[in-house]
């Protein structure tokens, strides 16, 4: 099955390669959504500027057979998988002659668990009845030479930054929706 991907070009305030999917299409009712992003990361001296070009794919996988590699955990209400992978495209050249293209592979699995011992409708449950399990794995190749100390600095800053940003995004999204739309 071939799926259409939307495209967007963003500038990152940091070396954040995971990013948020703010205005990207959402996966609903088992359908997948995909987009292609081009990002310019801020310069970390003395390294050359880095750019990333990657596709991002989201899919709801909770209705898959148990033997499938993408089935949800026992007791999970739903499950989403997000994958990002770098891509080479001739129609998206580097922004400058000194820039280097970053290679990346990112995967995230998000599962929702509902504590509902009385079998109430989901819309009648308090927010405290819902928890989320997130598994995030990434492999980033900075492309070209980057000092080890600079890489450590970026990793120590960006992974916690991603987790804080993602957590804030989820809290804000949940706070704005009084009824559960799962």
Tab-separated table of N, CA and C in Angstrom, residues 37-135:
chain	number	residue	atom	x	y	z
A	37	UNK	N	9.821	15.995	6.253
A	37	UNK	CA	10.268	17.242	6.857
A	37	UNK	C	11.716	17.517	6.498
A	38	UNK	N	11.993	18.790	6.217
A	38	UNK	CA	13.367	19.259	6.032
A	38	UNK	C	13.630	20.225	7.170
A	39	UNK	N	14.695	20.001	7.932
A	39	UNK	CA	15.003	20.834	9.092
A	39	UNK	C	16.429	21.322	9.054
A	40	UNK	N	16.609	22.551	9.504
A	40	UNK	CA	17.929	23.131	9.686
A	40	UNK	C	18.163	23.225	11.182
A	41	UNK	N	19.223	22.593	11.669
A	41	UNK	CA	19.535	22.621	13.095
A	41	UNK	C	20.495	23.756	13.385
A	42	UNK	N	20.445	24.258	14.603
A	42	UNK	CA	21.335	25.367	14.948
A	42	UNK	C	22.783	24.897	14.946
A	43	UNK	N	23.661	25.809	14.677
A	43	UNK	CA	25.084	25.520	14.578
A	43	UNK	C	25.684	25.260	15.953
A	44	UNK	N	26.441	24.185	16.057
A	44	UNK	CA	27.198	23.885	17.273
A	44	UNK	C	28.662	24.045	16.895
A	45	UNK	N	29.295	25.119	17.360
A	45	UNK	CA	30.678	25.396	17.007
A	45	UNK	C	31.572	24.289	17.525
A	46	UNK	N	32.579	23.828	16.836
A	46	UNK	CA	33.122	24.283	15.561
A	46	UNK	C	32.623	23.453	14.373
A	47	UNK	N	31.544	22.733	14.555
A	47	UNK	CA	31.048	21.854	13.488
A	47	UNK	C	30.281	22.634	12.420
A	48	UNK	N	30.206	22.050	11.235
A	48	UNK	CA	29.438	22.644	10.126
A	48	UNK	C	27.947	22.574	10.458
A	49	UNK	N	27.133	23.457	9.872
A	49	UNK	CA	25.687	23.394	10.122
A	49	UNK	C	25.117	22.060	9.656
A	50	UNK	N	24.116	21.574	10.357
A	50	UNK	CA	23.496	20.289	10.051
A	50	UNK	C	22.073	20.498	9.555
A	51	UNK	N	21.701	19.702	8.571
A	51	UNK	CA	20.339	19.687	8.058
A	51	UNK	C	19.849	18.253	8.085
A	52	UNK	N	18.551	18.099	8.275
A	52	UNK	CA	17.982	16.762	8.209
A	52	UNK	C	16.822	16.765	7.236
A	53	UNK	N	16.672	15.685	6.523
A	53	UNK	CA	15.548	15.470	5.629
A	53	UNK	C	15.070	14.057	5.932
A	54	UNK	N	13.833	13.957	6.404
A	54	UNK	CA	13.345	12.650	6.814
A	54	UNK	C	11.849	12.532	6.603
A	55	UNK	N	11.401	11.291	6.477
A	55	UNK	CA	9.971	11.039	6.451
A	55	UNK	C	9.552	10.632	7.851
A	56	UNK	N	8.326	10.932	8.168
A	56	UNK	CA	7.765	10.593	9.469
A	56	UNK	C	6.437	9.889	9.226
A	57	UNK	N	6.243	8.769	9.880
A	57	UNK	CA	5.066	7.931	9.640
A	57	UNK	C	4.429	7.569	10.975
A	58	UNK	N	3.122	7.705	11.073
A	58	UNK	CA	2.407	7.320	12.291
A	58	UNK	C	1.298	6.353	11.911
A	59	UNK	N	1.118	5.341	12.755
A	59	UNK	CA	0.088	4.343	12.490
A	59	UNK	C	-0.486	3.832	13.808
A	60	UNK	N	-1.796	3.735	13.842
A	60	UNK	CA	-2.457	3.096	14.984
A	60	UNK	C	-2.413	1.601	14.731
A	61	UNK	N	-1.890	0.844	15.697
A	61	UNK	CA	-1.653	-0.580	15.463
A	61	UNK	C	-2.351	-1.473	16.477
A	62	UNK	N	-3.289	-0.938	17.223
A	62	UNK	CA	-3.880	-1.743	18.282
A	62	UNK	C	-4.836	-2.817	17.802
A	63	UNK	N	-5.276	-2.795	16.561
A	63	UNK	CA	-6.198	-3.813	16.068
A	63	UNK	C	-5.495	-4.924	15.297
A	64	UNK	N	-4.187	-5.039	15.446
A	64	UNK	CA	-3.412	-6.051	14.730
A	64	UNK	C	-3.510	-7.402	15.440
A	65	UNK	N	-3.315	-8.496	14.705
A	65	UNK	CA	-3.298	-9.824	15.346
A	65	UNK	C	-2.146	-9.917	16.345
A	66	UNK	N	-2.313	-10.720	17.362
A	66	UNK	CA	-1.306	-10.855	18.429
A	66	UNK	C	0.049	-11.316	17.905
A	67	UNK	N	0.085	-12.104	16.827
A	67	UNK	CA	1.361	-12.585	16.308
A	67	UNK	C	2.073	-11.536	15.457
A	68	UNK	N	1.416	-10.428	15.174
A	68	UNK	CA	2.035	-9.358	14.404
A	68	UNK	C	3.133	-8.701	15.233
A	69	UNK	N	4.158	-8.197	14.573
A	69	UNK	CA	5.251	-7.514	15.265
A	69	UNK	C	4.761	-6.208	15.897
A	70	UNK	N	3.660	-5.644	15.382
A	70	UNK	CA	3.133	-4.383	15.885
A	70	UNK	C	1.829	-4.556	16.646
A	71	UNK	N	1.735	-5.519	17.521
A	71	UNK	CA	0.516	-5.658	18.320
A	71	UNK	C	0.704	-4.930	19.650
A	72	UNK	N	-0.404	-4.499	20.242
A	72	UNK	CA	-0.326	-3.773	21.507
A	72	UNK	C	-0.079	-4.726	22.667
A	73	UNK	N	0.378	-4.179	23.778
A	73	UNK	CA	0.641	-4.965	24.978
A	73	UNK	C	-0.661	-5.454	25.594
A	74	UNK	N	-0.561	-6.491	26.378
A	74	UNK	CA	-1.718	-7.013	27.105
A	74	UNK	C	-2.275	-5.923	28.012
A	75	UNK	N	-3.562	-5.652	27.913
A	75	UNK	CA	-4.207	-4.659	28.766
A	75	UNK	C	-4.164	-3.236	28.230
A	76	UNK	N	-3.484	-3.001	27.118
A	76	UNK	CA	-3.418	-1.651	26.549
A	76	UNK	C	-4.717	-1.335	25.814
A	77	UNK	N	-5.165	-0.105	25.941
A	77	UNK	CA	-6.382	0.323	25.249
A	77	UNK	C	-6.112	0.593	23.779
A	78	UNK	N	-5.011	1.289	23.484
A	78	UNK	CA	-4.626	1.538	22.102
A	78	UNK	C	-3.112	1.656	22.002
A	79	UNK	N	-2.626	1.658	20.778
A	79	UNK	CA	-1.185	1.704	20.542
A	79	UNK	C	-0.907	2.428	19.230
A	80	UNK	N	0.048	3.377	19.278
A	80	UNK	CA	0.488	4.094	18.083
A	80	UNK	C	1.989	3.890	17.919
A	81	UNK	N	2.419	3.771	16.680
A	81	UNK	CA	3.842	3.661	16.361
A	81	UNK	C	4.199	4.833	15.457
A	82	UNK	N	5.294	5.521	15.785
A	82	UNK	CA	5.801	6.615	14.970
A	82	UNK	C	7.219	6.253	14.548
A	83	UNK	N	7.510	6.391	13.270
A	83	UNK	CA	8.855	6.117	12.752
A	83	UNK	C	9.326	7.313	11.933
A	84	UNK	N	10.572	7.701	12.126
A	84	UNK	CA	11.219	8.741	11.326
A	84	UNK	C	12.477	8.128	10.724
A	85	UNK	N	12.726	8.394	9.457
A	85	UNK	CA	13.917	7.854	8.791
A	85	UNK	C	14.424	8.872	7.789
A	86	UNK	N	15.741	9.084	7.784
A	86	UNK	CA	16.315	10.033	6.832
A	86	UNK	C	16.106	9.535	5.411
A	87	UNK	N	16.064	10.476	4.487
A	87	UNK	CA	15.831	10.151	3.085
A	87	UNK	C	16.686	11.080	2.226
A	88	UNK	N	17.109	10.587	1.084
A	88	UNK	CA	17.857	11.404	0.125
A	88	UNK	C	16.928	11.718	-1.039
A	89	UNK	N	16.781	13.005	-1.331
A	89	UNK	CA	15.953	13.414	-2.465
A	89	UNK	C	16.692	14.485	-3.248
A	90	UNK	N	16.764	14.294	-4.560
A	90	UNK	CA	17.475	15.253	-5.414
A	90	UNK	C	16.755	16.587	-5.492
A	91	UNK	N	15.428	16.588	-5.252
A	91	UNK	CA	14.672	17.835	-5.336
A	91	UNK	C	14.758	18.662	-4.054
A	92	UNK	N	15.503	18.165	-3.042
A	92	UNK	CA	15.703	18.915	-1.793
A	92	UNK	C	17.207	18.987	-1.522
A	93	UNK	N	17.891	19.943	-2.146
A	93	UNK	CA	19.336	20.054	-1.947
A	93	UNK	C	19.653	20.668	-0.585
A	94	UNK	N	20.900	20.569	-0.188
A	94	UNK	CA	21.345	21.210	1.050
A	94	UNK	C	21.144	22.719	0.927
A	95	UNK	N	20.832	23.357	2.059
A	95	UNK	CA	20.570	24.790	2.072
A	95	UNK	C	21.798	25.647	1.826
A	96	UNK	N	22.977	25.122	2.158
A	96	UNK	CA	24.217	25.869	1.911
A	96	UNK	C	25.324	24.881	1.562
A	97	UNK	N	26.359	25.383	0.937
A	97	UNK	CA	27.446	24.505	0.514
A	97	UNK	C	28.245	23.957	1.689
A	98	UNK	N	28.169	24.618	2.851
A	98	UNK	CA	28.921	24.141	4.016
A	98	UNK	C	28.099	23.194	4.900
A	99	UNK	N	26.827	23.014	4.603
A	99	UNK	CA	25.961	22.171	5.437
A	99	UNK	C	26.226	20.689	5.205
A	100	UNK	N	25.876	19.894	6.214
A	100	UNK	CA	26.023	18.443	6.166
A	100	UNK	C	24.659	17.843	6.494
A	101	UNK	N	24.283	16.809	5.767
A	101	UNK	CA	23.003	16.157	5.993
A	101	UNK	C	23.147	15.105	7.086
A	102	UNK	N	22.260	15.142	8.065
A	102	UNK	CA	22.251	14.230	9.202
A	102	UNK	C	21.491	12.962	8.819
A	103	UNK	N	21.988	11.824	9.270
A	103	UNK	CA	21.266	10.567	9.104
A	103	UNK	C	20.549	10.241	10.404
A	104	UNK	N	19.337	9.738	10.323
A	104	UNK	CA	18.618	9.421	11.562
A	104	UNK	C	17.603	8.315	11.353
A	105	UNK	N	17.381	7.580	12.406
A	105	UNK	CA	16.318	6.597	12.500
A	105	UNK	C	15.731	6.758	13.889
A	106	UNK	N	14.438	7.052	13.957
A	106	UNK	CA	13.772	7.275	15.234
A	106	UNK	C	12.491	6.461	15.267
A	107	UNK	N	12.240	5.794	16.385
A	107	UNK	CA	11.009	5.030	16.565
A	107	UNK	C	10.425	5.344	17.924
A	108	UNK	N	9.102	5.439	17.960
A	108	UNK	CA	8.413	5.681	19.224
A	108	UNK	C	7.124	4.861	19.232
A	109	UNK	N	6.887	4.203	20.342
A	109	UNK	CA	5.649	3.451	20.542
A	109	UNK	C	4.939	4.080	21.731
A	110	UNK	N	3.669	4.407	21.562
A	110	UNK	CA	2.866	4.994	22.636
A	110	UNK	C	1.636	4.119	22.862
A	111	UNK	N	1.459	3.662	24.087
A	111	UNK	CA	0.295	2.854	24.437
A	111	UNK	C	-0.482	3.535	25.556
A	112	UNK	N	-1.806	3.482	25.456
A	112	UNK	CA	-2.671	4.036	26.491
A	112	UNK	C	-3.246	2.893	27.311
A	113	UNK	N	-3.190	3.051	28.626
A	113	UNK	CA	-3.775	2.075	29.545
A	113	UNK	C	-4.878	2.768	30.327
A	114	UNK	N	-5.987	2.062	30.522
A	114	UNK	CA	-7.139	2.614	31.207
A	114	UNK	C	-7.432	1.771	32.445
A	115	UNK	N	-7.483	2.442	33.607
A	115	UNK	CA	-7.850	1.778	34.862
A	115	UNK	C	-9.358	1.965	35.035
A	116	UNK	N	-10.128	0.940	34.671
A	116	UNK	CA	-11.584	1.033	34.653
A	116	UNK	C	-12.205	-0.224	35.258
A	117	UNK	N	-12.055	-0.428	36.584
A	117	UNK	CA	-12.568	-1.650	37.200
A	117	UNK	C	-14.098	-1.765	37.173
A	118	UNK	N	-14.819	-0.635	37.059
A	118	UNK	CA	-16.286	-0.666	37.080
A	118	UNK	C	-16.898	-0.637	35.684
A	119	UNK	N	-16.083	-0.771	34.648
A	119	UNK	CA	-16.547	-0.771	33.259
A	119	UNK	C	-17.411	0.439	32.901
A	120	UNK	N	-17.004	1.615	33.367
A	120	UNK	CA	-17.707	2.850	33.025
A	120	UNK	C	-17.376	3.247	31.593
A	121	UNK	N	-18.237	4.023	30.946
A	121	UNK	CA	-17.857	4.563	29.633
A	121	UNK	C	-16.610	5.440	29.787
A	122	UNK	N	-15.753	5.428	28.799
A	122	UNK	CA	-14.489	6.168	28.883
A	122	UNK	C	-14.697	7.648	29.161
A	123	UNK	N	-15.773	8.235	28.635
A	123	UNK	CA	-16.026	9.662	28.831
A	123	UNK	C	-16.368	10.012	30.269
A	124	UNK	N	-16.715	9.022	31.094
A	124	UNK	CA	-17.062	9.275	32.492
A	124	UNK	C	-15.881	9.063	33.440
A	125	UNK	N	-14.765	8.619	32.913
A	125	UNK	CA	-13.590	8.365	33.754
A	125	UNK	C	-12.793	9.642	33.979
A	126	UNK	N	-12.182	9.782	35.171
A	126	UNK	CA	-11.306	10.941	35.394
A	126	UNK	C	-9.991	10.762	34.631
A	127	UNK	N	-9.293	11.853	34.404
A	127	UNK	CA	-8.004	11.795	33.698
A	127	UNK	C	-7.011	10.884	34.412
A	128	UNK	N	-7.112	10.788	35.713
A	128	UNK	CA	-6.177	9.947	36.473
A	128	UNK	C	-6.340	8.458	36.160
A	129	UNK	N	-7.403	8.071	35.481
A	129	UNK	CA	-7.616	6.671	35.122
A	129	UNK	C	-6.810	6.280	33.873
A	130	UNK	N	-6.220	7.269	33.196
A	130	UNK	CA	-5.487	7.016	31.960
A	130	UNK	C	-3.989	7.203	32.188
A	131	UNK	N	-3.216	6.237	31.732
A	131	UNK	CA	-1.759	6.358	31.762
A	131	UNK	C	-1.229	6.012	30.375
A	132	UNK	N	-0.018	6.451	30.124
A	132	UNK	CA	0.582	6.224	28.815
A	132	UNK	C	1.992	5.664	28.997
A	133	UNK	N	2.300	4.654	28.225
A	133	UNK	CA	3.642	4.060	28.212
A	133	UNK	C	4.289	4.458	26.890
A	134	UNK	N	5.462	5.063	26.964
A	134	UNK	CA	6.164	5.537	25.773
A	134	UNK	C	7.533	4.865	25.697
A	135	UNK	N	7.833	4.310	24.545
A	135	UNK	CA	9.154	3.756	24.274
A	135	UNK	C	9.735	4.570	23.117
